[in-house]
Amino acid sequence: MNFVTKLSGFVGKNLTWLVLLTIVGGYFVPSGFTWAVSNTVWLLGVVMFGMGMTLHASDFRLILQRPREVLAGTVCHYTIMPLVAYALVMVFGLSPELAVGMVLLGSCPSGTASNVMSFLAKGDVPLAVSITTVSTLLAPIMMPFLVWALAGQWVTVSFLSMALTVMKVILVPLVLGLLVHRVVGEKYLAQLQKVLVLVSAFAVLSILGGVVAVNGAKIVSLGVFMVVLVLLHNLFGFALGYFITGKLGFGKRQQHSVTLEVGMQNDALALSICSVYFAPAVAIPAAVGAAVHQITGSMLAGLFARNMDKHEAKEAARKQEVAPAPTAH
C-alpha cells in the first residue's frame, strides 16, 4: 500500500506533465490508445464512480447551509462558459464541427480537477466540491439544453437521447459510488482513495489519448489557433468568475474557489459525449482543453495561494494593531 500511496502522490503532483505526455503519445503512438475510443463511456463511468466514492454527506449539507454561494457558482458556470464559447464561435467563424465542439465544451459541468486546484489555491474546498456536485447533477438537463439552444444550427441531437446518455455516464456511476462509500464506510475509504486517484487518472488519460490518436493530424494542422481559442475561453471564464464573485462580496477563499469552478470544465465528459453523438473532430476543443485547463488551473492556483498568504499576513497584522495592549500589574 505504501507503493500505491507514493504512486498516487506522484500522479497527483505531475498530472499536468502526464497530460502533455499522453497527448504526445497519442499522436506518435496512436495504436497504444485507439482501444480507448470505443470504451470512452465506460472509462468516464469509472471516473464518476470514483467521484461518488469520495463524496460525503457534508458536501450535500453545505448546499442547504450556503445556498447563495453554491447557487452563484453553479449559475456563473452554466452561463459564462457556454455563452463565451458561443461568442468565440461567432467571432472566429468556426467550422460546424469545431463550433459544436466549443459549445459542448462550454456546456459541461466542472470536474474534480477544479476541486484539486481549489485545494492548492488554499480556497474553500468544501464549497468547490459542492459546486462540482450540483453542476454535475444538473448536467443531464443543462448539457442537452445548451447544445440544443446554442449549437442547434449546426447539428441535430435529441434532447431526451443526450439527457439519458449523460445520466448513464454521470449519475448512475456517481450514485453507485455513493452507495459503495456508504457500505465501505470511512474507515477503509482513506485506503481506497489512493487507488481511486490512480484508476481515475488512468481513465481520463486513456480517453484523452484515444481522442488524440484519432484526431492527431487535424489537431496539429489547427495548431496554435485551437490552443489560443480554448485558452481564451478558459481565461474569460476565470476573469468573469473572479469579477462577479468580487461584486457579490465573496470572501477571498470563496472567490478563489468559485473562479476555478467557473473556468474549468469536465473535459472527459465532453470527450465521452463526442464519442457517442458526433464526428471525431468535434472532440478537438475538449482534447486541447484537457491540457490547457490543467496548466492554467495549476498556475492560477499557485497565484491564488500566494495571494491568500499575503491576505492572511495583512489580516494578522491588522488584528495585532487593534488588539488592546497588555496592562501592567
XYZ file of C-alpha atoms in Angstrom:
329
model
C 0.000 0.000 0.000
C 2.982 2.281 0.595
C 3.915 1.977 -3.092
C 0.342 2.865 -4.122
C 0.427 5.918 -1.819
C 3.702 7.128 -3.343
C 2.495 6.469 -6.890
C -0.799 8.257 -6.194
C 1.097 11.261 -4.836
C 3.377 11.289 -7.870
C 0.419 11.210 -10.273
C -1.360 13.986 -8.383
C 1.693 16.256 -8.409
C 2.619 15.589 -12.037
C -0.788 15.291 -13.710
C -0.126 18.272 -15.994
C 3.034 16.616 -17.347
C 1.243 13.282 -17.693
C -1.478 15.010 -19.745
C 1.122 16.502 -22.080
C 2.949 13.157 -22.317
C -0.329 11.422 -23.195
C -1.006 13.940 -25.972
C 2.457 13.293 -27.423
C 1.990 9.520 -27.044
C -1.459 9.594 -28.661
C -0.031 11.430 -31.661
C 3.158 9.419 -32.217
C 1.918 6.005 -30.997
C -1.823 6.061 -31.791
C -2.095 2.267 -31.708
C -1.461 2.376 -27.980
C -4.603 4.444 -27.362
C -7.143 3.537 -30.048
C -8.629 0.868 -27.739
C -9.950 3.698 -25.543
C -12.085 5.227 -28.325
C -14.753 2.516 -28.176
C -14.566 2.383 -24.375
C -14.774 6.116 -23.646
C -18.187 5.969 -21.960
C -17.083 3.133 -19.674
C -13.873 4.937 -18.783
C -15.786 8.079 -17.836
C -18.106 5.902 -15.756
C -15.051 4.781 -13.781
C -14.103 8.423 -13.157
C -17.611 9.325 -11.983
C -17.753 6.234 -9.756
C -14.534 7.410 -8.125
C -16.038 10.866 -7.627
C -19.093 9.316 -5.967
C -16.845 7.313 -3.654
C -15.157 10.489 -2.410
C -18.355 12.460 -1.711
C -19.561 12.914 1.858
C -22.910 13.806 3.405
C -21.379 17.177 4.388
C -20.969 18.031 0.683
C -24.747 17.859 0.282
C -25.496 19.598 3.599
C -23.366 22.544 2.517
C -25.716 23.092 -0.437
C -28.514 23.799 2.055
C -26.319 25.653 4.543
C -24.755 28.026 1.985
C -27.186 28.107 -0.943
C -26.197 31.621 -2.082
C -22.549 30.713 -2.725
C -23.292 27.312 -4.285
C -26.047 28.774 -6.471
C -23.865 31.696 -7.575
C -21.024 29.369 -8.577
C -23.314 26.993 -10.453
C -25.217 29.761 -12.279
C -21.970 31.516 -13.241
C -20.585 28.247 -14.599
C -23.632 27.410 -16.709
C -23.996 30.929 -18.121
C -20.465 32.278 -18.549
C -18.813 29.226 -20.121
C -21.420 28.331 -22.773
C -22.037 31.974 -23.741
C -18.318 32.753 -24.016
C -17.897 29.605 -26.150
C -20.715 30.709 -28.451
C -19.289 34.244 -28.702
C -15.868 32.865 -29.703
C -17.500 30.631 -32.316
C -19.249 33.660 -33.825
C -16.197 35.951 -33.691
C -13.822 33.441 -35.301
C -16.367 31.896 -37.696
C -15.505 28.297 -36.834
C -16.434 25.324 -38.959
C -19.588 23.451 -37.830
C -17.570 20.622 -36.239
C -15.357 22.927 -34.173
C -18.326 25.186 -33.359
C -20.240 22.242 -31.878
C -17.072 21.147 -30.050
C -16.597 24.566 -28.437
C -20.249 24.818 -27.395
C -20.164 21.281 -25.999
C -17.000 22.063 -24.030
C -18.622 25.219 -22.665
C -21.771 23.324 -21.679
C -20.021 20.773 -19.450
C -20.136 20.850 -15.648
C -16.981 21.488 -13.657
C -14.881 18.417 -12.853
C -12.889 17.022 -9.957
C -9.714 18.732 -11.242
C -11.135 22.101 -10.151
C -11.511 20.739 -6.607
C -7.833 19.785 -6.555
C -6.906 23.251 -7.830
C -9.091 24.812 -5.136
C -7.133 22.879 -2.512
C -3.810 24.015 -4.000
C -5.132 27.601 -4.092
C -5.937 27.449 -0.340
C -9.539 28.147 -1.272
C -12.835 26.927 0.145
C -12.598 23.256 -0.872
C -15.993 22.176 0.575
C -17.647 24.936 -1.466
C -15.767 23.826 -4.604
C -16.864 20.208 -4.104
C -20.485 21.297 -3.572
C -20.498 23.371 -6.775
C -18.971 20.468 -8.721
C -21.615 18.146 -7.273
C -24.539 20.438 -8.138
C -23.280 21.254 -11.641
C -22.701 17.527 -12.261
C -26.189 16.574 -11.044
C -27.681 19.253 -13.323
C -25.637 18.113 -16.351
C -28.287 15.708 -17.758
C -30.593 18.714 -18.184
C -28.185 21.585 -18.803
C -25.870 19.961 -21.360
C -28.520 18.854 -23.879
C -30.415 22.121 -23.417
C -27.348 24.304 -24.023
C -26.188 22.236 -27.016
C -29.706 22.449 -28.480
C -30.006 26.202 -27.801
C -26.517 27.277 -28.923
C -25.421 24.634 -31.442
C -28.776 23.570 -32.925
C -27.998 25.446 -36.139
C -25.055 23.111 -36.859
C -26.243 19.766 -35.523
C -29.446 17.950 -34.630
C -29.386 15.960 -31.407
C -32.339 14.533 -29.498
C -32.634 16.326 -26.147
C -34.005 13.211 -24.472
C -31.390 10.923 -26.001
C -28.477 13.099 -24.873
C -30.049 13.596 -21.419
C -30.305 9.821 -20.974
C -26.715 9.326 -22.129
C -25.365 11.970 -19.737
C -27.426 10.409 -16.961
C -25.987 6.983 -17.789
C -22.361 8.106 -17.823
C -22.630 10.504 -14.867
C -25.498 9.904 -12.449
C -25.596 6.091 -12.440
C -21.877 5.566 -11.586
C -21.983 8.584 -9.232
C -24.869 7.096 -7.240
C -23.192 3.671 -7.256
C -20.051 5.301 -5.867
C -22.072 6.945 -3.098
C -23.695 3.618 -2.199
C -20.362 1.776 -2.107
C -18.937 4.582 0.031
C -21.825 4.094 2.439
C -21.252 0.335 2.621
C -17.459 0.516 2.912
C -17.504 3.319 5.477
C -14.931 5.980 6.294
C -12.530 3.519 7.923
C -11.444 1.896 4.665
C -12.187 4.794 2.339
C -8.865 6.551 3.001
C -7.009 3.467 1.742
C -9.244 3.144 -1.312
C -8.897 6.825 -2.260
C -5.246 6.336 -3.253
C -6.275 3.576 -5.649
C -9.207 5.667 -6.931
C -6.847 8.521 -7.812
C -4.735 6.176 -9.922
C -7.685 4.496 -11.628
C -9.408 7.832 -12.376
C -6.198 9.358 -13.716
C -5.639 6.297 -15.938
C -9.214 6.543 -17.272
C -9.009 10.283 -18.046
C -5.593 9.961 -19.698
C -6.804 6.986 -21.765
C -9.824 8.965 -23.013
C -7.568 11.884 -23.946
C -5.040 9.623 -25.666
C -7.796 7.987 -27.713
C -9.063 11.335 -28.994
C -5.556 12.464 -29.943
C -4.901 9.118 -31.658
C -7.941 9.662 -33.915
C -7.578 13.433 -34.434
C -3.797 13.887 -34.211
C -3.263 15.203 -37.739
C -6.162 17.644 -37.526
C -5.050 18.928 -34.096
C -1.569 19.600 -35.467
C -2.998 21.345 -38.550
C -5.059 23.660 -36.325
C -2.053 24.138 -34.070
C -1.738 27.398 -32.189
C -5.165 28.633 -33.309
C -7.030 25.932 -31.382
C -4.869 26.372 -28.287
C -5.467 30.139 -28.322
C -9.211 29.662 -28.785
C -9.567 27.239 -25.860
C -7.221 29.384 -23.771
C -9.374 32.480 -24.408
C -12.470 30.533 -23.378
C -10.752 29.379 -20.193
C -9.314 32.797 -19.263
C -12.591 34.630 -19.899
C -14.233 32.117 -17.555
C -11.673 32.798 -14.835
C -11.819 36.581 -15.290
C -15.625 36.846 -15.295
C -15.948 34.394 -12.404
C -13.487 36.441 -10.341
C -15.158 39.738 -11.263
C -18.717 38.597 -10.472
C -17.825 36.949 -7.153
C -15.985 40.142 -6.185
C -19.106 42.186 -6.941
C -21.171 39.746 -4.883
C -18.908 40.368 -1.901
C -17.483 36.850 -1.551
C -14.573 36.269 0.827
C -11.156 35.616 -0.707
C -11.264 31.846 -0.212
C -14.754 31.598 -1.686
C -13.874 33.916 -4.578
C -10.841 31.828 -5.490
C -12.749 28.535 -5.384
C -15.703 29.787 -7.419
C -13.353 31.309 -10.003
C -11.659 27.948 -10.526
C -15.042 26.178 -10.648
C -16.316 28.563 -13.325
C -13.272 28.396 -15.611
C -12.512 24.657 -15.512
C -14.586 22.081 -17.397
C -15.115 18.327 -17.207
C -13.195 17.686 -20.433
C -13.562 13.911 -20.106
C -17.354 14.250 -20.209
C -17.205 16.343 -23.399
C -14.924 13.734 -24.974
C -17.322 10.948 -23.976
C -20.388 12.697 -25.417
C -18.469 13.293 -28.655
C -17.734 9.587 -28.963
C -21.471 8.811 -28.807
C -23.062 11.579 -30.894
C -20.594 13.492 -33.032
C -17.818 13.224 -35.595
C -14.306 12.699 -34.135
C -13.240 16.277 -34.965
C -15.889 17.678 -32.588
C -13.762 16.351 -29.706
C -10.740 18.514 -30.609
C -11.628 21.522 -28.373
C -12.134 19.204 -25.381
C -8.854 17.378 -26.097
C -6.981 20.690 -26.198
C -8.925 21.831 -23.109
C -7.734 18.803 -21.125
C -4.183 20.123 -21.413
C -4.949 23.850 -21.229
C -7.132 23.567 -18.116
C -4.504 21.608 -16.211
C -1.799 24.173 -16.983
C -3.810 27.353 -16.402
C -5.575 25.853 -13.367
C -2.241 24.990 -11.750
C -0.812 28.441 -12.483
C -3.884 30.263 -11.175
C -3.999 28.058 -8.069
C -0.392 28.998 -7.324
C -1.173 32.693 -7.822
C -4.229 32.449 -5.563
C -2.219 30.607 -2.884
C 0.390 33.399 -2.799
C -2.399 35.985 -2.740
C -4.020 34.132 0.163
C -0.746 34.116 2.116
C -0.424 37.890 1.676
C -4.074 38.410 2.628
C -3.704 36.334 5.795
C -0.490 38.177 6.737
C -2.261 41.543 6.371
C -5.221 40.323 8.435
C -2.895 39.075 11.177
C -1.036 42.410 11.220
C -4.303 44.350 11.360
C -5.600 42.290 14.278
C -2.324 42.801 16.103
C -2.609 46.575 15.652
C -6.150 46.795 17.041
C -5.505 44.343 19.883
C -5.512 46.079 23.294
C -2.083 46.498 24.870
C -1.478 44.357 27.977
C -1.916 46.242 31.229
C 0.944 46.349 33.698
C 0.393 44.934 37.203
